[in-house]
Each structure stands twice: as C-alpha cells, then as structure tokens.
Amino acid sequence: MELSISQSLPGLNATNMAVIVGEKLRGVMGAIAAIIGICLPGGVLMFAVGMYYHQHGDHAFVTAALKGVSAAAVGLILFTVVSLSKKSLSHNIDFVFIVMTVIAVNRLHLGVPRTLIAVGILAILFHHPRKGQKASAIP
C-alpha cells in the first residue's frame, strides 16, 4: 500500500517512501526524521562540492571533471527518455506532440510550464475516447 502511495506522489519514490514509513512508525517526528535522513547527506555533499568549486573552479582539472560529469548526465537523461518513450509513446501522433513542445520552447521561446500545459491539454483531447468508442486499456 505504501509503495503505491509513494509512486503516485510527485518526487523521488525513495523519499516519498521514507516519509510515509517514518510517519507510520513514529508519526510526524518520524516523517521529519526520514526526510532529514534522506535529504541531508545529498545536501551536505552538494554544499561541500559547491564550496570546493567556489575555491578551485578556475582550475583546468575541475573544468574537465565538470565537462565529463555533464556528458554523463546527458547520457543518463537520454537513457531515461528512451526507456520512458518505449513505455508511453504508442501512437505516431505522440511524436507530433513532442515536436510541438520542442518547437514551442526552443524556437518560439515560450515558457516550459505554459507549453506543457497547452500541449498536454491537446494530447488529452486527442486521446480522449470519442462518443461510441470504448476507452482502451493502457498497458
């Protein structure tokens, strides 16, 4: 049950799960302890990296390391996009919605939230079953 709830909430599943379990075990204080336990290590690490970058960011080694990390991040994001698209892009029109979003944000310089809402509404209207049509089960 908790896993289903944590997957339906926005954010990382592990964070959601920790808060739900912490709240179940120790109430509000357990949820607070869980969120601190999940977020504090990463926050401290990022603070330390930020301080190091502030002091040594102009060194060639640091610049090269950040370029390598950015390349790895692009690869991870691309992998995630490909994995999600295999599961959720079932019609050719879905690619049209993606192209519309990219053009609106990249070429027309429209805001991302506004664009996502507009294209999302169009996608919902397109995929909504018409009168006399049964709603298809999503795999």
PDB file of N, CA and C in Angstrom, residues 38-91:
ATOM      1  N   ILE A  38      17.015  11.366   4.472  1.00  0.00           N
ATOM      2  CA  ILE A  38      17.128  11.169   3.029  1.00  0.00           C
ATOM      3  C   ILE A  38      17.801  12.365   2.359  1.00  0.00           C
ATOM      4  N   CYS A  39      17.443  13.576   2.762  1.00  0.00           N
ATOM      5  CA  CYS A  39      17.903  14.779   2.049  1.00  0.00           C
ATOM      6  C   CYS A  39      19.211  15.358   2.569  1.00  0.00           C
ATOM      7  N   LEU A  40      19.499  15.198   3.850  1.00  0.00           N
ATOM      8  CA  LEU A  40      20.679  15.843   4.432  1.00  0.00           C
ATOM      9  C   LEU A  40      22.001  15.366   3.829  1.00  0.00           C
ATOM     10  N   PRO A  41      22.232  14.058   3.650  1.00  0.00           N
ATOM     11  CA  PRO A  41      23.524  13.655   3.085  1.00  0.00           C
ATOM     12  C   PRO A  41      23.790  14.248   1.704  1.00  0.00           C
ATOM     13  N   GLY A  42      22.817  14.213   0.825  1.00  0.00           N
ATOM     14  CA  GLY A  42      22.985  14.793  -0.503  1.00  0.00           C
ATOM     15  C   GLY A  42      23.164  16.302  -0.449  1.00  0.00           C
ATOM     16  N   GLY A  43      22.416  16.952   0.447  1.00  0.00           N
ATOM     17  CA  GLY A  43      22.541  18.397   0.605  1.00  0.00           C
ATOM     18  C   GLY A  43      23.911  18.796   1.114  1.00  0.00           C
ATOM     19  N   VAL A  44      24.430  18.058   2.101  1.00  0.00           N
ATOM     20  CA  VAL A  44      25.766  18.347   2.630  1.00  0.00           C
ATOM     21  C   VAL A  44      26.822  18.101   1.558  1.00  0.00           C
ATOM     22  N   LEU A  45      26.682  17.012   0.812  1.00  0.00           N
ATOM     23  CA  LEU A  45      27.635  16.721  -0.256  1.00  0.00           C
ATOM     24  C   LEU A  45      27.634  17.831  -1.306  1.00  0.00           C
ATOM     25  N   MET A  46      26.450  18.275  -1.734  1.00  0.00           N
ATOM     26  CA  MET A  46      26.374  19.342  -2.734  1.00  0.00           C
ATOM     27  C   MET A  46      26.928  20.656  -2.189  1.00  0.00           C
ATOM     28  N   PHE A  47      26.719  20.920  -0.906  1.00  0.00           N
ATOM     29  CA  PHE A  47      27.281  22.123  -0.294  1.00  0.00           C
ATOM     30  C   PHE A  47      28.804  22.059  -0.321  1.00  0.00           C
ATOM     31  N   ALA A  48      29.361  20.902   0.027  1.00  0.00           N
ATOM     32  CA  ALA A  48      30.823  20.738   0.026  1.00  0.00           C
ATOM     33  C   ALA A  48      31.380  20.875  -1.395  1.00  0.00           C
ATOM     34  N   VAL A  49      30.712  20.276  -2.363  1.00  0.00           N
ATOM     35  CA  VAL A  49      31.165  20.389  -3.747  1.00  0.00           C
ATOM     36  C   VAL A  49      31.081  21.840  -4.213  1.00  0.00           C
ATOM     37  N   GLY A  50      30.025  22.538  -3.829  1.00  0.00           N
ATOM     38  CA  GLY A  50      29.882  23.950  -4.181  1.00  0.00           C
ATOM     39  C   GLY A  50      30.977  24.805  -3.573  1.00  0.00           C
ATOM     40  N   MET A  51      31.326  24.516  -2.339  1.00  0.00           N
ATOM     41  CA  MET A  51      32.414  25.265  -1.688  1.00  0.00           C
ATOM     42  C   MET A  51      33.743  24.978  -2.392  1.00  0.00           C
ATOM     43  N   TYR A  52      33.982  23.725  -2.737  1.00  0.00           N
ATOM     44  CA  TYR A  52      35.213  23.366  -3.439  1.00  0.00           C
ATOM     45  C   TYR A  52      35.263  24.063  -4.791  1.00  0.00           C
ATOM     46  N   TYR A  53      34.128  24.078  -5.497  1.00  0.00           N
ATOM     47  CA  TYR A  53      34.083  24.722  -6.814  1.00  0.00           C
ATOM     48  C   TYR A  53      34.309  26.227  -6.678  1.00  0.00           C
ATOM     49  N   HIS A  54      33.761  26.822  -5.639  1.00  0.00           N
ATOM     50  CA  HIS A  54      33.943  28.260  -5.424  1.00  0.00           C
ATOM     51  C   HIS A  54      35.416  28.608  -5.245  1.00  0.00           C
ATOM     52  N   GLN A  55      36.152  27.720  -4.566  1.00  0.00           N
ATOM     53  CA  GLN A  55      37.572  27.984  -4.304  1.00  0.00           C
ATOM     54  C   GLN A  55      38.480  27.550  -5.445  1.00  0.00           C
ATOM     55  N   HIS A  56      38.132  26.468  -6.151  1.00  0.00           N
ATOM     56  CA  HIS A  56      39.023  25.891  -7.154  1.00  0.00           C
ATOM     57  C   HIS A  56      38.378  25.758  -8.530  1.00  0.00           C
ATOM     58  N   GLY A  57      37.311  26.488  -8.800  1.00  0.00           N
ATOM     59  CA  GLY A  57      36.574  26.331 -10.044  1.00  0.00           C
ATOM     60  C   GLY A  57      37.320  26.772 -11.286  1.00  0.00           C
ATOM     61  N   ASP A  58      38.367  27.561 -11.113  1.00  0.00           N
ATOM     62  CA  ASP A  58      39.091  28.054 -12.280  1.00  0.00           C
ATOM     63  C   ASP A  58      40.229  27.134 -12.714  1.00  0.00           C
ATOM     64  N   HIS A  59      40.429  26.030 -12.035  1.00  0.00           N
ATOM     65  CA  HIS A  59      41.482  25.079 -12.406  1.00  0.00           C
ATOM     66  C   HIS A  59      41.028  24.228 -13.597  1.00  0.00           C
ATOM     67  N   ALA A  60      41.947  23.887 -14.457  1.00  0.00           N
ATOM     68  CA  ALA A  60      41.637  23.104 -15.660  1.00  0.00           C
ATOM     69  C   ALA A  60      41.092  21.728 -15.307  1.00  0.00           C
ATOM     70  N   PHE A  61      41.630  21.115 -14.233  1.00  0.00           N
ATOM     71  CA  PHE A  61      41.167  19.782 -13.833  1.00  0.00           C
ATOM     72  C   PHE A  61      39.694  19.821 -13.424  1.00  0.00           C
ATOM     73  N   VAL A  62      39.299  20.835 -12.666  1.00  0.00           N
ATOM     74  CA  VAL A  62      37.910  20.942 -12.212  1.00  0.00           C
ATOM     75  C   VAL A  62      36.988  21.166 -13.409  1.00  0.00           C
ATOM     76  N   THR A  63      37.398  22.017 -14.330  1.00  0.00           N
ATOM     77  CA  THR A  63      36.598  22.266 -15.527  1.00  0.00           C
ATOM     78  C   THR A  63      36.443  20.994 -16.350  1.00  0.00           C
ATOM     79  N   ALA A  64      37.514  20.243 -16.512  1.00  0.00           N
ATOM     80  CA  ALA A  64      37.452  18.995 -17.270  1.00  0.00           C
ATOM     81  C   ALA A  64      36.553  17.974 -16.574  1.00  0.00           C
ATOM     82  N   ALA A  65      36.649  17.902 -15.246  1.00  0.00           N
ATOM     83  CA  ALA A  65      35.805  16.969 -14.495  1.00  0.00           C
ATOM     84  C   ALA A  65      34.332  17.317 -14.660  1.00  0.00           C
ATOM     85  N   LEU A  66      34.007  18.608 -14.611  1.00  0.00           N
ATOM     86  CA  LEU A  66      32.611  19.018 -14.776  1.00  0.00           C
ATOM     87  C   LEU A  66      32.107  18.749 -16.182  1.00  0.00           C
ATOM     88  N   LYS A  67      32.964  18.894 -17.180  1.00  0.00           N
ATOM     89  CA  LYS A  67      32.557  18.564 -18.544  1.00  0.00           C
ATOM     90  C   LYS A  67      32.276  17.071 -18.671  1.00  0.00           C
ATOM     91  N   GLY A  68      33.068  16.243 -18.010  1.00  0.00           N
ATOM     92  CA  GLY A  68      32.825  14.801 -18.012  1.00  0.00           C
ATOM     93  C   GLY A  68      31.528  14.441 -17.315  1.00  0.00           C
ATOM     94  N   VAL A  69      31.261  15.093 -16.194  1.00  0.00           N
ATOM     95  CA  VAL A  69      30.021  14.836 -15.458  1.00  0.00           C
ATOM     96  C   VAL A  69      28.819  15.281 -16.292  1.00  0.00           C
ATOM     97  N   SER A  70      28.942  16.415 -16.980  1.00  0.00           N
ATOM     98  CA  SER A  70      27.819  16.875 -17.794  1.00  0.00           C
ATOM     99  C   SER A  70      27.550  15.918 -18.956  1.00  0.00           C
ATOM    100  N   ALA A  71      28.600  15.349 -19.522  1.00  0.00           N
ATOM    101  CA  ALA A  71      28.408  14.361 -20.585  1.00  0.00           C
ATOM    102  C   ALA A  71      27.714  13.114 -20.043  1.00  0.00           C
ATOM    103  N   ALA A  72      28.098  12.687 -18.858  1.00  0.00           N
ATOM    104  CA  ALA A  72      27.447  11.535 -18.238  1.00  0.00           C
ATOM    105  C   ALA A  72      25.982  11.838 -17.934  1.00  0.00           C
ATOM    106  N   ALA A  73      25.696  13.059 -17.493  1.00  0.00           N
ATOM    107  CA  ALA A  73      24.318  13.441 -17.195  1.00  0.00           C
ATOM    108  C   ALA A  73      23.466  13.418 -18.458  1.00  0.00           C
ATOM    109  N   VAL A  74      24.012  13.893 -19.565  1.00  0.00           N
ATOM    110  CA  VAL A  74      23.280  13.857 -20.832  1.00  0.00           C
ATOM    111  C   VAL A  74      22.981  12.409 -21.212  1.00  0.00           C
ATOM    112  N   GLY A  75      23.949  11.525 -21.034  1.00  0.00           N
ATOM    113  CA  GLY A  75      23.735  10.113 -21.339  1.00  0.00           C
ATOM    114  C   GLY A  75      22.660   9.491 -20.465  1.00  0.00           C
ATOM    115  N   LEU A  76      22.654   9.817 -19.173  1.00  0.00           N
ATOM    116  CA  LEU A  76      21.634   9.278 -18.267  1.00  0.00           C
ATOM    117  C   LEU A  76      20.245   9.799 -18.619  1.00  0.00           C
ATOM    118  N   ILE A  77      20.170  11.080 -18.956  1.00  0.00           N
ATOM    119  CA  ILE A  77      18.878  11.648 -19.331  1.00  0.00           C
ATOM    120  C   ILE A  77      18.381  11.023 -20.633  1.00  0.00           C
ATOM    121  N   LEU A  78      19.274  10.842 -21.589  1.00  0.00           N
ATOM    122  CA  LEU A  78      18.893  10.210 -22.855  1.00  0.00           C
ATOM    123  C   LEU A  78      18.395   8.785 -22.620  1.00  0.00           C
ATOM    124  N   PHE A  79      19.080   8.034 -21.762  1.00  0.00           N
ATOM    125  CA  PHE A  79      18.652   6.674 -21.435  1.00  0.00           C
ATOM    126  C   PHE A  79      17.256   6.680 -20.812  1.00  0.00           C
ATOM    127  N   THR A  80      17.015   7.621 -19.910  1.00  0.00           N
ATOM    128  CA  THR A  80      15.709   7.725 -19.265  1.00  0.00           C
ATOM    129  C   THR A  80      14.630   8.067 -20.278  1.00  0.00           C
ATOM    130  N   VAL A  81      14.923   8.990 -21.183  1.00  0.00           N
ATOM    131  CA  VAL A  81      13.952   9.368 -22.212  1.00  0.00           C
ATOM    132  C   VAL A  81      13.616   8.179 -23.094  1.00  0.00           C
ATOM    133  N   VAL A  82      14.633   7.435 -23.517  1.00  0.00           N
ATOM    134  CA  VAL A  82      14.393   6.275 -24.377  1.00  0.00           C
ATOM    135  C   VAL A  82      13.580   5.219 -23.633  1.00  0.00           C
ATOM    136  N   SER A  83      13.917   4.966 -22.376  1.00  0.00           N
ATOM    137  CA  SER A  83      13.185   3.965 -21.590  1.00  0.00           C
ATOM    138  C   SER A  83      11.727   4.359 -21.412  1.00  0.00           C
ATOM    139  N   LEU A  84      11.488   5.617 -21.060  1.00  0.00           N
ATOM    140  CA  LEU A  84      10.112   6.064 -20.859  1.00  0.00           C
ATOM    141  C   LEU A  84       9.333   6.113 -22.163  1.00  0.00           C
ATOM    142  N   SER A  85      10.007   6.493 -23.245  1.00  0.00           N
ATOM    143  CA  SER A  85       9.287   6.594 -24.516  1.00  0.00           C
ATOM    144  C   SER A  85       8.850   5.227 -25.020  1.00  0.00           C
ATOM    145  N   LYS A  86       9.624   4.185 -24.745  1.00  0.00           N
ATOM    146  CA  LYS A  86       9.218   2.843 -25.164  1.00  0.00           C
ATOM    147  C   LYS A  86       7.925   2.436 -24.476  1.00  0.00           C
ATOM    148  N   LYS A  87       7.730   2.912 -23.245  1.00  0.00           N
ATOM    149  CA  LYS A  87       6.555   2.534 -22.483  1.00  0.00           C
ATOM    150  C   LYS A  87       5.351   3.418 -22.786  1.00  0.00           C
ATOM    151  N   SER A  88       5.575   4.686 -23.119  1.00  0.00           N
ATOM    152  CA  SER A  88       4.443   5.596 -23.180  1.00  0.00           C
ATOM    153  C   SER A  88       4.099   6.143 -24.561  1.00  0.00           C
ATOM    154  N   LEU A  89       4.974   6.024 -25.533  1.00  0.00           N
ATOM    155  CA  LEU A  89       4.665   6.534 -26.869  1.00  0.00           C
ATOM    156  C   LEU A  89       4.106   5.399 -27.720  1.00  0.00           C
ATOM    157  N   SER A  90       2.781   5.375 -27.829  1.00  0.00           N
ATOM    158  CA  SER A  90       2.160   4.257 -28.517  1.00  0.00           C
ATOM    159  C   SER A  90       1.634   4.616 -29.904  1.00  0.00           C
ATOM    160  N   HIS A  91       1.455   5.897 -30.194  1.00  0.00           N
ATOM    161  CA  HIS A  91       0.936   6.335 -31.488  1.00  0.00           C
ATOM    162  C   HIS A  91       1.932   7.298 -32.132  1.00  0.00           C
TER     163      HIS A  91
END
